[in-house]
PDB file of C-alpha atoms in Angstrom:
ATOM      1  CA  MET A 662     -10.552 -21.566 -29.082  1.00 79.00           C
ATOM      2  CA  GLN A 663     -13.102 -24.226 -30.572  1.00 83.00           C
ATOM      3  CA  ARG A 664     -13.620 -24.779 -26.886  1.00 86.00           C
ATOM      4  CA  VAL A 665     -14.563 -21.627 -25.962  1.00 88.00           C
ATOM      5  CA  LEU A 666     -16.538 -20.647 -28.962  1.00 87.00           C
ATOM      6  CA  ARG A 667     -18.894 -23.144 -28.227  1.00 91.00           C
ATOM      7  CA  GLN A 668     -19.031 -22.521 -24.635  1.00 90.00           C
ATOM      8  CA  LEU A 669     -19.223 -18.356 -25.710  1.00 90.00           C
ATOM      9  CA  GLU A 670     -22.856 -20.228 -28.260  1.00 90.00           C
ATOM     10  CA  LEU A 671     -24.253 -21.696 -24.869  1.00 89.00           C
ATOM     11  CA  ALA A 672     -23.759 -18.677 -22.516  1.00 91.00           C
ATOM     12  CA  SER A 673     -25.321 -16.139 -25.771  1.00 89.00           C
ATOM     13  CA  HIS A 674     -29.017 -18.091 -24.980  1.00 88.00           C
ATOM     14  CA  THR A 675     -28.870 -17.329 -21.696  1.00 87.00           C
ATOM     15  CA  ARG A 676     -28.904 -14.303 -19.195  1.00 88.00           C
ATOM     16  CA  GLU A 677     -26.539 -16.190 -16.052  1.00 90.00           C
ATOM     17  CA  PRO A 678     -23.793 -14.234 -15.224  1.00 94.00           C
ATOM     18  CA  VAL A 679     -20.287 -14.906 -17.459  1.00 95.00           C
ATOM     19  CA  HIS A 680     -16.816 -15.623 -15.524  1.00 96.00           C
ATOM     20  CA  PHE A 681     -13.618 -15.142 -17.958  1.00 96.00           C
ATOM     21  CA  GLN A 682     -10.045 -15.940 -16.524  1.00 94.00           C
ATOM     22  CA  GLY A 683      -6.964 -15.901 -18.138  1.00 92.00           C
ATOM     23  CA  GLU A 684      -4.108 -13.975 -18.571  1.00 89.00           C
ATOM     24  CA  VAL A 685      -3.790 -10.003 -19.354  1.00 86.00           C
ATOM     25  CA  GLY A 686      -4.132  -9.736 -22.547  1.00 82.00           C
ATOM     26  CA  THR A 687      -5.820 -12.646 -23.831  1.00 85.00           C
ATOM     27  CA  GLY A 688      -9.065 -11.195 -25.043  1.00 88.00           C
ATOM     28  CA  LYS A 689     -10.993 -11.502 -22.399  1.00 93.00           C
ATOM     29  CA  GLU A 690     -12.915  -8.132 -22.983  1.00 94.00           C
ATOM     30  CA  HIS A 691     -13.571  -8.305 -25.982  1.00 93.00           C
ATOM     31  CA  LEU A 692     -14.546 -12.247 -25.512  1.00 94.00           C
ATOM     32  CA  ALA A 693     -17.579 -10.606 -24.076  1.00 95.00           C
ATOM     33  CA  ARG A 694     -17.875  -7.451 -26.389  1.00 95.00           C
ATOM     34  CA  ALA A 695     -18.542 -10.772 -28.114  1.00 93.00           C
ATOM     35  CA  LEU A 696     -21.164 -12.393 -26.450  1.00 94.00           C
ATOM     36  CA  HIS A 697     -23.428  -9.064 -25.699  1.00 94.00           C
ATOM     37  CA  PHE A 698     -23.543  -8.356 -28.691  1.00 91.00           C
ATOM     38  CA  GLU A 699     -24.896 -12.066 -29.941  1.00 89.00           C
ATOM     39  CA  SER A 700     -27.537 -11.889 -27.134  1.00 86.00           C
ATOM     40  CA  GLU A 701     -31.112 -10.214 -27.539  1.00 82.00           C
ATOM     41  CA  GLN A 702     -28.969  -7.554 -25.240  1.00 82.00           C
ATOM     42  CA  ARG A 703     -27.621  -6.189 -28.025  1.00 84.00           C
ATOM     43  CA  ARG A 704     -29.627  -2.715 -28.613  1.00 87.00           C
ATOM     44  CA  LYS A 705     -28.445  -2.323 -24.814  1.00 91.00           C
ATOM     45  CA  ILE A 706     -24.467  -0.335 -23.938  1.00 91.00           C
ATOM     46  CA  PHE A 707     -21.941  -2.722 -22.388  1.00 93.00           C
ATOM     47  CA  VAL A 708     -20.888  -0.617 -19.941  1.00 93.00           C
ATOM     48  CA  PRO A 709     -17.272  -2.076 -18.715  1.00 96.00           C
ATOM     49  CA  LEU A 710     -15.142  -0.690 -15.558  1.00 96.00           C
ATOM     50  CA  ASN A 711     -11.155  -2.526 -14.505  1.00 96.00           C
ATOM     51  CA  CYS A 712     -11.953  -2.641 -11.374  1.00 96.00           C
ATOM     52  CA  LYS A 713      -8.327  -1.712  -9.766  1.00 94.00           C
ATOM     53  CA  LYS A 714      -7.616   1.163 -12.596  1.00 95.00           C
ATOM     54  CA  LEU A 715     -11.308   2.810 -11.678  1.00 95.00           C
ATOM     55  CA  PRO A 716     -10.898   4.768  -7.691  1.00 94.00           C
ATOM     56  CA  PRO A 717     -13.561   2.961  -5.426  1.00 92.00           C
ATOM     57  CA  ARG A 718     -15.695   5.210  -5.283  1.00 94.00           C
ATOM     58  CA  GLU A 719     -16.524   6.604  -8.519  1.00 95.00           C
ATOM     59  CA  LEU A 720     -16.744   2.223  -9.334  1.00 94.00           C
ATOM     60  CA  LYS A 721     -19.283   2.026  -6.546  1.00 94.00           C
ATOM     61  CA  GLN A 722     -21.251   5.514  -7.870  1.00 93.00           C
ATOM     62  CA  THR A 723     -20.931   3.814 -11.576  1.00 92.00           C
ATOM     63  CA  VAL A 724     -22.402   0.239 -10.322  1.00 93.00           C
ATOM     64  CA  LYS A 725     -24.969   2.009  -8.350  1.00 91.00           C
ATOM     65  CA  LYS A 726     -25.982   3.680 -11.989  1.00 88.00           C
ATOM     66  CA  VAL A 727     -25.971   0.529 -13.924  1.00 88.00           C
ATOM     67  CA  PHE A 728     -28.518  -0.552 -11.217  1.00 84.00           C
ATOM     68  CA  GLU A 729     -30.731   2.618 -11.379  1.00 78.00           C
ATOM     69  CA  LYS A 730     -34.397   2.840 -13.256  1.00 61.00           C
ATOM     70  CA  ASP A 731     -34.219   6.332 -13.659  1.00 53.00           C
ATOM     71  CA  LEU A 732     -31.874   7.600 -15.941  1.00 54.00           C
ATOM     72  CA  ASP A 733     -29.769  10.430 -15.858  1.00 55.00           C
ATOM     73  CA  GLU A 734     -27.474  12.244 -18.111  1.00 54.00           C
ATOM     74  CA  SER A 735     -24.244  10.359 -17.793  1.00 56.00           C
ATOM     75  CA  MET A 736     -25.909   6.972 -18.284  1.00 55.00           C
ATOM     76  CA  PRO A 737     -28.699   8.315 -20.592  1.00 60.00           C
ATOM     77  CA  LEU A 738     -28.847   4.504 -22.595  1.00 75.00           C
ATOM     78  CA  GLU A 739     -30.043   2.057 -20.477  1.00 84.00           C
ATOM     79  CA  PRO A 740     -26.930  -1.239 -19.448  1.00 88.00           C
ATOM     80  CA  GLY A 741     -27.515  -4.189 -20.937  1.00 89.00           C
ATOM     81  CA  VAL A 742     -23.909  -5.705 -19.793  1.00 92.00           C
ATOM     82  CA  LEU A 743     -22.121  -4.856 -16.865  1.00 94.00           C
ATOM     83  CA  PHE A 744     -18.494  -5.930 -17.367  1.00 96.00           C
ATOM     84  CA  LEU A 745     -16.184  -6.051 -13.909  1.00 97.00           C
ATOM     85  CA  ASP A 746     -12.449  -6.766 -15.319  1.00 96.00           C
ATOM     86  CA  GLU A 747      -9.744  -7.136 -12.509  1.00 96.00           C
ATOM     87  CA  VAL A 748     -12.730  -8.736 -10.419  1.00 96.00           C
ATOM     88  CA  ASN A 749     -10.363  -9.807  -7.998  1.00 95.00           C
ATOM     89  CA  HIS A 750      -9.608  -6.205  -6.759  1.00 95.00           C
ATOM     90  CA  LEU A 751     -13.693  -5.627  -6.181  1.00 95.00           C
ATOM     91  CA  SER A 752     -14.424  -4.037  -2.526  1.00 95.00           C
ATOM     92  CA  ARG A 753     -16.525  -5.834  -0.913  1.00 94.00           C
ATOM     93  CA  ASP A 754     -19.599  -3.171  -0.259  1.00 95.00           C
ATOM     94  CA  ILE A 755     -19.573  -3.120  -4.315  1.00 95.00           C
ATOM     95  CA  GLN A 756     -19.810  -6.735  -4.083  1.00 95.00           C
ATOM     96  CA  GLU A 757     -22.467  -6.730  -1.302  1.00 95.00           C
ATOM     97  CA  ILE A 758     -24.377  -3.385  -4.146  1.00 93.00           C
ATOM     98  CA  ILE A 759     -24.707  -5.753  -6.865  1.00 93.00           C
ATOM     99  CA  LEU A 760     -25.828  -9.107  -4.654  1.00 93.00           C
ATOM    100  CA  GLU A 761     -28.718  -6.809  -2.900  1.00 90.00           C
ATOM    101  CA  ASN A 762     -29.483  -5.701  -7.301  1.00 87.00           C
ATOM    102  CA  PHE A 763     -29.769  -9.006  -8.042  1.00 84.00           C
ATOM    103  CA  GLN A 764     -31.495 -10.585  -5.285  1.00 78.00           C
ATOM    104  CA  THR A 765     -33.902  -7.808  -4.668  1.00 69.00           C
ATOM    105  CA  LYS A 766     -34.406  -6.266  -7.831  1.00 55.00           C
ATOM    106  CA  SER A 767     -36.398  -6.130 -11.271  1.00 55.00           C
ATOM    107  CA  GLN A 768     -33.911  -3.770 -12.490  1.00 46.00           C
ATOM    108  CA  ALA A 769     -31.177  -6.756 -12.550  1.00 46.00           C
ATOM    109  CA  GLN A 770     -32.770  -8.872 -14.621  1.00 61.00           C
ATOM    110  CA  THR A 771     -32.552  -6.151 -17.443  1.00 77.00           C
ATOM    111  CA  VAL A 772     -28.454  -6.050 -16.878  1.00 89.00           C
ATOM    112  CA  ARG A 773     -26.044  -9.111 -17.159  1.00 91.00           C
ATOM    113  CA  LEU A 774     -22.950  -9.643 -14.908  1.00 94.00           C
ATOM    114  CA  MET A 775     -19.847 -10.754 -17.310  1.00 96.00           C
ATOM    115  CA  THR A 776     -16.932 -10.796 -14.477  1.00 97.00           C
ATOM    116  CA  ALA A 777     -12.894 -11.291 -15.500  1.00 97.00           C
ATOM    117  CA  CYS A 778      -9.456 -11.749 -13.788  1.00 95.00           C
ATOM    118  CA  SER A 779      -6.154 -13.526 -14.373  1.00 93.00           C
ATOM    119  CA  THR A 780      -6.246 -15.032 -10.939  1.00 93.00           C
ATOM    120  CA  PRO A 781      -8.798 -19.054 -10.199  1.00 94.00           C
ATOM    121  CA  LEU A 782     -12.229 -17.897  -8.692  1.00 95.00           C
ATOM    122  CA  ASN A 783     -11.390 -20.692  -6.499  1.00 94.00           C
ATOM    123  CA  GLU A 784      -8.338 -19.111  -5.395  1.00 94.00           C
ATOM    124  CA  LEU A 785     -10.436 -15.703  -5.036  1.00 94.00           C
ATOM    125  CA  PHE A 786     -12.529 -17.585  -2.340  1.00 94.00           C
ATOM    126  CA  GLU A 787     -10.185 -19.640  -1.049  1.00 94.00           C
ATOM    127  CA  GLN A 788      -8.138 -15.791   0.617  1.00 94.00           C
ATOM    128  CA  GLU A 789     -11.765 -14.978   0.990  1.00 93.00           C
ATOM    129  CA  GLN A 790     -11.701 -11.776  -1.693  1.00 94.00           C
ATOM    130  CA  LEU A 791     -15.016 -12.931  -2.690  1.00 95.00           C
ATOM    131  CA  LEU A 792     -17.855 -12.791  -0.425  1.00 95.00           C
ATOM    132  CA  PRO A 793     -19.072 -16.494  -0.397  1.00 95.00           C
ATOM    133  CA  GLU A 794     -23.308 -14.699  -1.737  1.00 95.00           C
ATOM    134  CA  PHE A 795     -20.926 -13.297  -4.969  1.00 96.00           C
ATOM    135  CA  PHE A 796     -18.221 -16.011  -5.619  1.00 96.00           C
ATOM    136  CA  PHE A 797     -21.242 -18.036  -5.782  1.00 95.00           C
ATOM    137  CA  LEU A 798     -23.155 -15.745  -8.585  1.00 93.00           C
ATOM    138  CA  ILE A 799     -20.726 -15.326 -10.960  1.00 95.00           C
ATOM    139  CA  SER A 800     -19.021 -18.636 -10.696  1.00 93.00           C
ATOM    140  CA  THR A 801     -21.585 -20.770 -12.004  1.00 89.00           C
ATOM    141  CA  LEU A 802     -20.850 -20.208 -15.750  1.00 93.00           C
ATOM    142  CA  GLN A 803     -16.722 -19.810 -16.599  1.00 94.00           C
ATOM    143  CA  ILE A 804     -14.416 -19.474 -19.279  1.00 94.00           C
ATOM    144  CA  GLN A 805     -11.017 -20.264 -20.114  1.00 93.00           C
ATOM    145  CA  VAL A 806      -9.207 -18.149 -22.422  1.00 91.00           C
ATOM    146  CA  PRO A 807      -6.036 -19.773 -23.359  1.00 87.00           C
ATOM    147  CA  ALA A 808      -3.252 -18.113 -23.675  1.00 80.00           C
ATOM    148  CA  LEU A 809      -1.400 -17.215 -27.462  1.00 74.00           C
ATOM    149  CA  ARG A 810       1.835 -19.406 -26.230  1.00 74.00           C
ATOM    150  CA  GLU A 811      -1.023 -22.271 -25.622  1.00 72.00           C
ATOM    151  CA  ARG A 812      -2.867 -21.513 -28.992  1.00 70.00           C
ATOM    152  CA  ARG A 813       0.234 -20.867 -31.222  1.00 69.00           C
ATOM    153  CA  GLU A 814      -1.714 -22.990 -34.175  1.00 76.00           C
ATOM    154  CA  ASP A 815      -4.009 -19.764 -34.484  1.00 75.00           C
ATOM    155  CA  LEU A 816      -0.595 -17.162 -34.947  1.00 74.00           C
ATOM    156  CA  ASP A 817      -0.812 -17.006 -38.384  1.00 76.00           C
ATOM    157  CA  LEU A 818      -4.535 -15.938 -39.156  1.00 77.00           C
ATOM    158  CA  LEU A 819      -4.148 -13.795 -36.664  1.00 74.00           C
ATOM    159  CA  ALA A 820      -0.478 -12.264 -37.927  1.00 76.00           C
ATOM    160  CA  GLN A 821      -2.635 -11.734 -41.449  1.00 81.00           C
ATOM    161  CA  HIS A 822      -5.911 -10.404 -39.750  1.00 75.00           C
ATOM    162  CA  PHE A 823      -4.063  -7.565 -38.368  1.00 79.00           C
ATOM    163  CA  LEU A 824      -2.278  -7.182 -41.892  1.00 83.00           C
ATOM    164  CA  GLU A 825      -5.343  -7.306 -43.254  1.00 85.00           C
ATOM    165  CA  ASN A 826      -6.907  -4.737 -41.121  1.00 82.00           C
ATOM    166  CA  GLU A 827      -4.042  -2.467 -41.327  1.00 84.00           C
ATOM    167  CA  ASN A 828      -4.153  -2.492 -44.720  1.00 86.00           C
ATOM    168  CA  ARG A 829      -8.263  -1.935 -44.398  1.00 85.00           C
ATOM    169  CA  TYR A 830      -7.281   2.341 -43.325  1.00 82.00           C
ATOM    170  CA  GLN A 831      -3.626   2.577 -45.494  1.00 83.00           C
ATOM    171  CA  GLN A 832      -3.174   3.866 -48.141  1.00 84.00           C
ATOM    172  CA  LYS A 833      -0.177   2.035 -49.518  1.00 85.00           C
ATOM    173  CA  GLN A 834      -0.993  -1.844 -48.969  1.00 86.00           C
ATOM    174  CA  VAL A 835       1.362  -4.668 -48.113  1.00 84.00           C
ATOM    175  CA  SER A 836       1.053  -8.212 -49.462  1.00 84.00           C
ATOM    176  CA  GLY A 837       2.509 -10.264 -46.794  1.00 85.00           C
ATOM    177  CA  PHE A 838       4.916 -10.499 -44.314  1.00 84.00           C
ATOM    178  CA  ALA A 839       8.565 -10.421 -44.380  1.00 84.00           C
ATOM    179  CA  PRO A 840      10.449 -13.904 -44.578  1.00 83.00           C
ATOM    180  CA  GLY A 841      10.918 -15.069 -41.303  1.00 84.00           C
ATOM    181  CA  VAL A 842       8.528 -12.853 -39.792  1.00 82.00           C
ATOM    182  CA  LEU A 843       6.496 -15.977 -38.605  1.00 79.00           C
ATOM    183  CA  SER A 844       8.863 -17.814 -37.594  1.00 82.00           C
ATOM    184  CA  LEU A 845       9.919 -15.092 -35.165  1.00 80.00           C
ATOM    185  CA  PHE A 846       6.668 -14.905 -34.363  1.00 77.00           C
ATOM    186  CA  HIS A 847       6.449 -18.606 -33.184  1.00 75.00           C
ATOM    187  CA  ASP A 848       9.843 -18.980 -32.092  1.00 77.00           C
ATOM    188  CA  TYR A 849       8.644 -15.524 -29.414  1.00 76.00           C
ATOM    189  CA  PHE A 850       7.700 -16.705 -26.315  1.00 73.00           C
ATOM    190  CA  TRP A 851       4.148 -15.390 -25.558  1.00 66.00           C
ATOM    191  CA  THR A 852       3.185 -14.565 -21.661  1.00 61.00           C
ATOM    192  CA  ASN A 853       1.908 -12.147 -19.937  1.00 57.00           C
ATOM    193  CA  TRP A 854       4.739  -9.280 -19.549  1.00 50.00           C
ATOM    194  CA  HIS A 855       1.654  -6.802 -17.814  1.00 47.00           C
ATOM    195  CA  ARG A 856       3.603  -8.944 -14.715  1.00 43.00           C
TER     196      ARG A 856
END
């Protein structure tokens, strides 16, 4: 995670597109939001879109609105980041819309593109799921987000963080974990349970 944090620090000083690659549940959107709030775009809105879950028509309309200069009631604030999760499900026509806006319109310079998926971009490119120009646009700066099983040293800190966070909203305070609970966390095979 130290490597990821260093990469986020570097990415906060640029407006280049950023791609987060890692398993489902590794915190890619959380990192994208953190990067947004550390950048000069932080006063603008973060627009997260899940390319797998949103109906194609709604996804296409929203992407178009992000790049429109005249804001309407459906998007009253100026977008700062367009975050496309599950970018491997992004249709080629929407990729073309994004490319067109980044290549021709000055509005694209004010909207930062961030993407995420669990499949490596090179594989998507080889399988022709991404247009070549779109691949080169989003592959400039890639951040690999490790799964929790690859960073077990973080388990105790994360458990303590969640405990303190829960205590913040409860009248009854929990002082710690029962004996053996942290050992169970360490013995658990943290894997992608969404597959």
